[in-house]
mmCIF file of C-alpha atoms in Angstrom:
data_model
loop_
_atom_site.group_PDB
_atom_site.id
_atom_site.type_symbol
_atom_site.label_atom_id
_atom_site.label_comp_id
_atom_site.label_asym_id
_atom_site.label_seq_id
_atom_site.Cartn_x
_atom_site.Cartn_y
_atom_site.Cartn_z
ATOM 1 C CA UNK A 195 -77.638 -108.420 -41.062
ATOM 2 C CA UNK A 196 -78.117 -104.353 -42.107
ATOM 3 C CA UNK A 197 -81.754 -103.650 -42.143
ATOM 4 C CA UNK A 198 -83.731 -100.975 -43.794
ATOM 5 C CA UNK A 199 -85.086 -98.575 -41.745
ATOM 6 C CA UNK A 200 -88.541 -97.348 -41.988
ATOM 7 C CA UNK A 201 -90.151 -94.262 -40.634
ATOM 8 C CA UNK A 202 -94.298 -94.528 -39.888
ATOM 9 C CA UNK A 203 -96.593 -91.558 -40.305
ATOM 10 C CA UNK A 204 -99.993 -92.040 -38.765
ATOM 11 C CA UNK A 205 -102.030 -89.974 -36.458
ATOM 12 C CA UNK A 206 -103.811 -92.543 -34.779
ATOM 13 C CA UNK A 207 -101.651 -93.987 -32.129
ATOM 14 C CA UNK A 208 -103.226 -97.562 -31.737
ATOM 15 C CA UNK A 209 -102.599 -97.780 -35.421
ATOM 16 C CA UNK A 210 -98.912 -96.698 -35.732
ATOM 17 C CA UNK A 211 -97.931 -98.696 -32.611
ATOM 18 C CA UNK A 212 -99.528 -102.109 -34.159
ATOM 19 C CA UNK A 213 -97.759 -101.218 -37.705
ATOM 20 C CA UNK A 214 -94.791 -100.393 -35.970
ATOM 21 C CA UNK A 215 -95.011 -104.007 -34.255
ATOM 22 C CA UNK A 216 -95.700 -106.015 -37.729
ATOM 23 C CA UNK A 217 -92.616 -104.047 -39.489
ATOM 24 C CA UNK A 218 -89.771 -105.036 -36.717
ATOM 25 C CA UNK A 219 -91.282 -108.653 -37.043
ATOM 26 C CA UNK A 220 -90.049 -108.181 -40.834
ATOM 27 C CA UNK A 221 -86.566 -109.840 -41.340
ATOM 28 C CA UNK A 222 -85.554 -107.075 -43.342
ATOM 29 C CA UNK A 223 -86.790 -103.769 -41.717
ATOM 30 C CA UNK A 224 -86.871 -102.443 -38.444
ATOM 31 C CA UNK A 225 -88.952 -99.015 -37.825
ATOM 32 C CA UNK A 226 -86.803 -95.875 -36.170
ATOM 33 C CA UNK A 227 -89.594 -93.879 -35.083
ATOM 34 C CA UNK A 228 -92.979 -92.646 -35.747
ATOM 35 C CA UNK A 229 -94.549 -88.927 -36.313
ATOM 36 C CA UNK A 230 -98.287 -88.121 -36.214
ATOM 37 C CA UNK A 231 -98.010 -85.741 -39.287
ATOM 38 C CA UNK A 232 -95.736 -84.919 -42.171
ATOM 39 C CA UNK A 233 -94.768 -81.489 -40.018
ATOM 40 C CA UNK A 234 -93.229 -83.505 -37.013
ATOM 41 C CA UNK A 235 -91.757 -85.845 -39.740
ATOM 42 C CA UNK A 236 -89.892 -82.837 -41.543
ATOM 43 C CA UNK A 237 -89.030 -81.529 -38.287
ATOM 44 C CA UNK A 238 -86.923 -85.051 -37.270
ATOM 45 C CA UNK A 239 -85.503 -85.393 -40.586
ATOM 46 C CA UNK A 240 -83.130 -82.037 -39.997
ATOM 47 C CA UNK A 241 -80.753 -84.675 -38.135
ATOM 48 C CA UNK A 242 -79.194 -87.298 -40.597
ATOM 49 C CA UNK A 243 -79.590 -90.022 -38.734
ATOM 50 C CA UNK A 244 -83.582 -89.725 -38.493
ATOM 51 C CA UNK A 245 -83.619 -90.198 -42.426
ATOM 52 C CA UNK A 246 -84.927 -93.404 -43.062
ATOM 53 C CA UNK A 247 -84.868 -95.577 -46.249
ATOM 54 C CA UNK A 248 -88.630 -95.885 -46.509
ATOM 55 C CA UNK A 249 -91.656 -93.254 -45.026
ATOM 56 C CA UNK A 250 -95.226 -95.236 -44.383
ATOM 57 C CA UNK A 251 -97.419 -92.636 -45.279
ATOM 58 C CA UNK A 252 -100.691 -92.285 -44.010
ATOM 59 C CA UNK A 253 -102.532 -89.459 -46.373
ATOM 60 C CA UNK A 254 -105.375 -87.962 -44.005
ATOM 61 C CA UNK A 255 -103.462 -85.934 -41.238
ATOM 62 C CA UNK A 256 -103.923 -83.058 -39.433
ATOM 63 C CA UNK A 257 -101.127 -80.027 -39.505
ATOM 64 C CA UNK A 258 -99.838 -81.667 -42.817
ATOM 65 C CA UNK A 259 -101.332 -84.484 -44.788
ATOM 66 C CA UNK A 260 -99.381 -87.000 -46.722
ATOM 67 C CA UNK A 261 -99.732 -85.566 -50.273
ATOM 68 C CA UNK A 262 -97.850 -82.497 -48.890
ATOM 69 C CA UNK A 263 -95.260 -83.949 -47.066
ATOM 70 C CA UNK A 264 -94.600 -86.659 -49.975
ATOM 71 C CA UNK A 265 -94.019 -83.310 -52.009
ATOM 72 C CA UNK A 266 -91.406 -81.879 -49.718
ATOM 73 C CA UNK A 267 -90.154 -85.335 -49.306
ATOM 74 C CA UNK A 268 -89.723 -85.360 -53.024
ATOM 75 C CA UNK A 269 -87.826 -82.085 -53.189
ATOM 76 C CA UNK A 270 -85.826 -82.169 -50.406
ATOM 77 C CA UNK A 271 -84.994 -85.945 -49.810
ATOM 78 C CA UNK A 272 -85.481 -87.663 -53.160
ATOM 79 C CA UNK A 273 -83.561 -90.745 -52.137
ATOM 80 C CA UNK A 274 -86.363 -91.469 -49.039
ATOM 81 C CA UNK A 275 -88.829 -93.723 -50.635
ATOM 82 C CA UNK A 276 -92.775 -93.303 -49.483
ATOM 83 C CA UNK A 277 -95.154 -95.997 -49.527
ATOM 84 C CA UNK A 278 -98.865 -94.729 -49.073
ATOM 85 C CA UNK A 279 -100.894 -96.378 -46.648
ATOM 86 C CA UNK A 280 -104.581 -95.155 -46.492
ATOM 87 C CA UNK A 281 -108.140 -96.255 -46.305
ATOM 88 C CA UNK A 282 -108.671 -93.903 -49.668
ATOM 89 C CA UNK A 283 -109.641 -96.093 -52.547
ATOM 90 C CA UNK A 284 -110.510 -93.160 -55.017
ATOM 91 C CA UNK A 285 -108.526 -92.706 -58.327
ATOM 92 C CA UNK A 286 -108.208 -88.630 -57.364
ATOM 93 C CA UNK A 287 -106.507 -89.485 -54.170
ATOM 94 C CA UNK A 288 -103.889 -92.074 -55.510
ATOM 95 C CA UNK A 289 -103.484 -90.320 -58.533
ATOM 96 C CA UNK A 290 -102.004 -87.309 -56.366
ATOM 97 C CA UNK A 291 -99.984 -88.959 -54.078
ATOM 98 C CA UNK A 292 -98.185 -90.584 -57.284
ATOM 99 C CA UNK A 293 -97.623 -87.540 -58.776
ATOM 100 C CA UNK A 294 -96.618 -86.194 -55.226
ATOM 101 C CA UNK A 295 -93.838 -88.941 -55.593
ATOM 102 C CA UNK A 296 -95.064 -91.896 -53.671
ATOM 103 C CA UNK A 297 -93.499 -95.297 -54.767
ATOM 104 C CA UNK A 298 -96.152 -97.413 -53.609
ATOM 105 C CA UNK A 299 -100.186 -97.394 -52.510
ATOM 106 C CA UNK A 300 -101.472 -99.613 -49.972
ATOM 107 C CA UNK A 301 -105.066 -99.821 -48.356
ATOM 108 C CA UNK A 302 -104.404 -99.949 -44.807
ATOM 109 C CA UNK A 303 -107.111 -103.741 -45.082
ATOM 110 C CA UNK A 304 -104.171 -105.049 -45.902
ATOM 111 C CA UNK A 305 -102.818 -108.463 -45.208
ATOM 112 C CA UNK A 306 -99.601 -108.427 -43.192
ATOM 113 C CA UNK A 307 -97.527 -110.911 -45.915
ATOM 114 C CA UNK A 308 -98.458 -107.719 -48.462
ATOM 115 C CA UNK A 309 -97.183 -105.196 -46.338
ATOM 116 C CA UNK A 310 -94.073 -106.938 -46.189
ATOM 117 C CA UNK A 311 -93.917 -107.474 -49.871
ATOM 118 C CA UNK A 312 -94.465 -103.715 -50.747
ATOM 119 C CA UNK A 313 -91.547 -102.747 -48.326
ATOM 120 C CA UNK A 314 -89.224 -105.084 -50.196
ATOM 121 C CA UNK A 315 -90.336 -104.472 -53.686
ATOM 122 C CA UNK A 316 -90.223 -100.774 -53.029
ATOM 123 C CA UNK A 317 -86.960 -100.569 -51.498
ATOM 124 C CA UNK A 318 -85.215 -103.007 -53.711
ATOM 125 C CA UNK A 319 -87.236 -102.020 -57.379
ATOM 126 C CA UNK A 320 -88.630 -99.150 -56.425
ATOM 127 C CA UNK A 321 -91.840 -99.052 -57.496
ATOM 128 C CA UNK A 322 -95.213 -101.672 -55.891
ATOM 129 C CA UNK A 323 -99.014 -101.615 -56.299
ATOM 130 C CA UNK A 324 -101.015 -104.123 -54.649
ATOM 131 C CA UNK A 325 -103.381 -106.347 -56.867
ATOM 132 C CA UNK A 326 -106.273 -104.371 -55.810
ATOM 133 C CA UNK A 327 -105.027 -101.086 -56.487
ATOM 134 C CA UNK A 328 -103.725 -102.353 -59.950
ATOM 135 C CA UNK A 329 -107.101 -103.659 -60.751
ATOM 136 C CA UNK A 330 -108.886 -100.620 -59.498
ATOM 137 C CA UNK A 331 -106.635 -98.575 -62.044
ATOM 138 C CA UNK A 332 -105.710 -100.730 -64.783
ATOM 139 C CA UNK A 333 -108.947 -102.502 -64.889
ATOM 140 C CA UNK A 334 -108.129 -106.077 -67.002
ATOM 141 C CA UNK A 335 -104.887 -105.485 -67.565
ATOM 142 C CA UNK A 336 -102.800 -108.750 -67.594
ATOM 143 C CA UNK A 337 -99.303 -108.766 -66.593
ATOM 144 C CA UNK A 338 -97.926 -109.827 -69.702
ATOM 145 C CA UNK A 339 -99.706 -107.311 -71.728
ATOM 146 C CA UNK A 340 -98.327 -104.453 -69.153
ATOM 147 C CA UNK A 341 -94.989 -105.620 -70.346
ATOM 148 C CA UNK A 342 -95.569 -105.547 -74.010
ATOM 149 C CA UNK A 343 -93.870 -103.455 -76.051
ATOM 150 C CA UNK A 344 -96.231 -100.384 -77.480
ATOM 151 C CA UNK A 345 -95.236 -98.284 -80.109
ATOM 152 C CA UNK A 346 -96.236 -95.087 -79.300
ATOM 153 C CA UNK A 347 -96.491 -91.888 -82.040
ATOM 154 C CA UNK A 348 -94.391 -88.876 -80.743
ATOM 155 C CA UNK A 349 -97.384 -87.083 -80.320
ATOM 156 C CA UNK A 350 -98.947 -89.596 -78.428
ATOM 157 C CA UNK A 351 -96.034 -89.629 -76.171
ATOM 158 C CA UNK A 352 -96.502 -85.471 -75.673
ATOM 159 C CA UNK A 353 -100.246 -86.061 -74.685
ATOM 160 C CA UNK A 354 -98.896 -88.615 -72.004
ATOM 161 C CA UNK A 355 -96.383 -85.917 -70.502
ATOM 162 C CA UNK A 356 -99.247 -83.493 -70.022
ATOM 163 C CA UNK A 357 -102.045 -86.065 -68.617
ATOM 164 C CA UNK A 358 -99.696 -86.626 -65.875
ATOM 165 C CA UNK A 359 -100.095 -82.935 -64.683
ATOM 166 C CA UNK A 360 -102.851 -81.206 -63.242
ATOM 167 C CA UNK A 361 -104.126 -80.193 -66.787
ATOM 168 C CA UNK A 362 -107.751 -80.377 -67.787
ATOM 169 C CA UNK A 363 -108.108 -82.242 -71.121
ATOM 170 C CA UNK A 364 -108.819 -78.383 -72.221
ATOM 171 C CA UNK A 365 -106.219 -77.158 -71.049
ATOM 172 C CA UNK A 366 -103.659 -79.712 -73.324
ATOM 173 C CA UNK A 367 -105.672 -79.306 -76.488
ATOM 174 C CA UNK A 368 -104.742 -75.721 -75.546
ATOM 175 C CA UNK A 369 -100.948 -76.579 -74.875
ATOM 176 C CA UNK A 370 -100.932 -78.583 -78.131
ATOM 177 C CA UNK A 371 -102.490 -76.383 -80.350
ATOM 178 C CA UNK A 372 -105.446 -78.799 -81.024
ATOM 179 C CA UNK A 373 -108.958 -79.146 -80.687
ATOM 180 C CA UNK A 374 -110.677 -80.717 -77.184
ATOM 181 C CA UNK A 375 -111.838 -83.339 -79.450
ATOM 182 C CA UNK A 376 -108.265 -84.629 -81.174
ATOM 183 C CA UNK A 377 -106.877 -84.310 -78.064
ATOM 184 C CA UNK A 378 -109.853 -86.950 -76.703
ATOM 185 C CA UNK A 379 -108.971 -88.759 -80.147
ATOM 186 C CA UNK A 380 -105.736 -89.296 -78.699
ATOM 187 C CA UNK A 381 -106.711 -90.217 -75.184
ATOM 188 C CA UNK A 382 -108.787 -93.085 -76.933
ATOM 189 C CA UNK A 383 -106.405 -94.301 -79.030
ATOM 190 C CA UNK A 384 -103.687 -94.534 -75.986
ATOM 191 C CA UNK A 385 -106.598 -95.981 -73.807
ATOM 192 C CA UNK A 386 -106.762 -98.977 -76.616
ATOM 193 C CA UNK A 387 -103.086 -99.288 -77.318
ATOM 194 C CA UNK A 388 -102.142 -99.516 -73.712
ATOM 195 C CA UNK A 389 -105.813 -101.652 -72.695
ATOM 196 C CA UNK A 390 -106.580 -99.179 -69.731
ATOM 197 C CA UNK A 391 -109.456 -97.435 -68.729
ATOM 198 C CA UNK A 392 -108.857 -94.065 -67.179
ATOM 199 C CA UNK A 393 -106.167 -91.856 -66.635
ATOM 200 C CA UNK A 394 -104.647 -92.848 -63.299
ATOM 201 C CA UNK A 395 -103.558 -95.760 -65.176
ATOM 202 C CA UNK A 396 -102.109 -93.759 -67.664
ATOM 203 C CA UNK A 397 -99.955 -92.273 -65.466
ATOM 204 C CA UNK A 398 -99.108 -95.286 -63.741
ATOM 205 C CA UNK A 399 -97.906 -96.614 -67.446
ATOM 206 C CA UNK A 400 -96.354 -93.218 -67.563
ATOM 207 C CA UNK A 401 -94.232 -93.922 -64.236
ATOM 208 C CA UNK A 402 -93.191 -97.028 -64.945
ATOM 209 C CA UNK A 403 -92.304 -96.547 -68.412
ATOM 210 C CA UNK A 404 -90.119 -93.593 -67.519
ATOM 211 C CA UNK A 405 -92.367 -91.016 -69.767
ATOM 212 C CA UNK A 406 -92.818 -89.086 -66.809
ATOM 213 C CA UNK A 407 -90.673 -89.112 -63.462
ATOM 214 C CA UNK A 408 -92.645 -87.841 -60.373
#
């Protein structure tokens, strides 16, 4: 049987050699190689046949982190799929490695079954959270209210675009020719719509709604 390959990125060796180990125990994936930064990774990918279908991303690297290299990845080989792995729980940090392009988030704590999981549901759907992240982000959101249909006003939809960006809240009142505080009227109303309570979970909506493609 074909399996999918997988690339690791992790600058400590114990660490890469032991996730490297659980992933070729995986019926479906067997690991090609591993770099100690995103700048050894590019450098491997100029020959074809060190492209992998999935990148394990660690974030915090020297030379080049993860959120850079996801970028590049992003640009330059959009069909290689990253799952984040990191110790970094913070909203900031996952918020930037999804808009970065990352399919996936995973707290290196992990359990191995949910390793495995993500690798699958990444490769084959293309998109995987793990509980914890989810409920980090989403807060209470149940799965059956995710999938809900929510009718969103044009407008609404515009705000959503530009709170996946960098953009202050500021900065799109500016962009839509409003003031701070009907753009904030907005955010709240799309906060109670959607049931989520901040804006990493907005964009995660965003992504997997198709209002905005990282």
């Amino acid at each position: 049987m074909m399996k999918y390959t997988v690339v690791i990125v992790e600058d400590h060796i114990l660490l890469s050699q032991a996730l490297s180990g659980l992933v070729n125990g995986f019926s479906k994936f067997k690991v090609l190689y591993i770099c100690k930064n995103g700048k050894e990774l590019l450098t491997r990918f100029k020959d074809a046949k060190n492209i992998p279908d999935v990148v394990l991303m660690d974030i915090n690297m020297p030379i080049m982190n993860g959120i850079e290299t996801t970028e590049a990845l992003k640009k330059e080989y959009p069909k290689v799929k990253v799952l984040a792995l990191s110790v970094e729980e913070d909203e900031h940090t996952i918020l930037k490695m999804l808009r970065a392009g990352a399919k996936g988030y995973l707290l290196k704590d992990t359990e191995k079954s949910i390793l495995e999981n993500a690798l699958v549901q990444v490769q084959e759907t293309g998109f995987y959270h793990t509980e914890n992240v989810t409920s980090l982000l989403l807060g209470s959101l149940e799965p059956k209210k995710e999938e809900k249909k929510v009718l969103l006003k044009e407008r609404e939809i515009e705000f959503i675009k530009h709170a996946c960006t960098e953009k202050t809240y500021k900065e799109i009142a500016k962009d839509m020719c409003l003031s701070p505080k009907t753009v904030e009227g907005y955010r709240d109303s799309i906060f109670e719509k959607l049931n989520l309570k901040n804006r990493t979970g907005l964009v995660i909506y965003a992504i997997k709604s198709k209002l905005f493609i990282p």
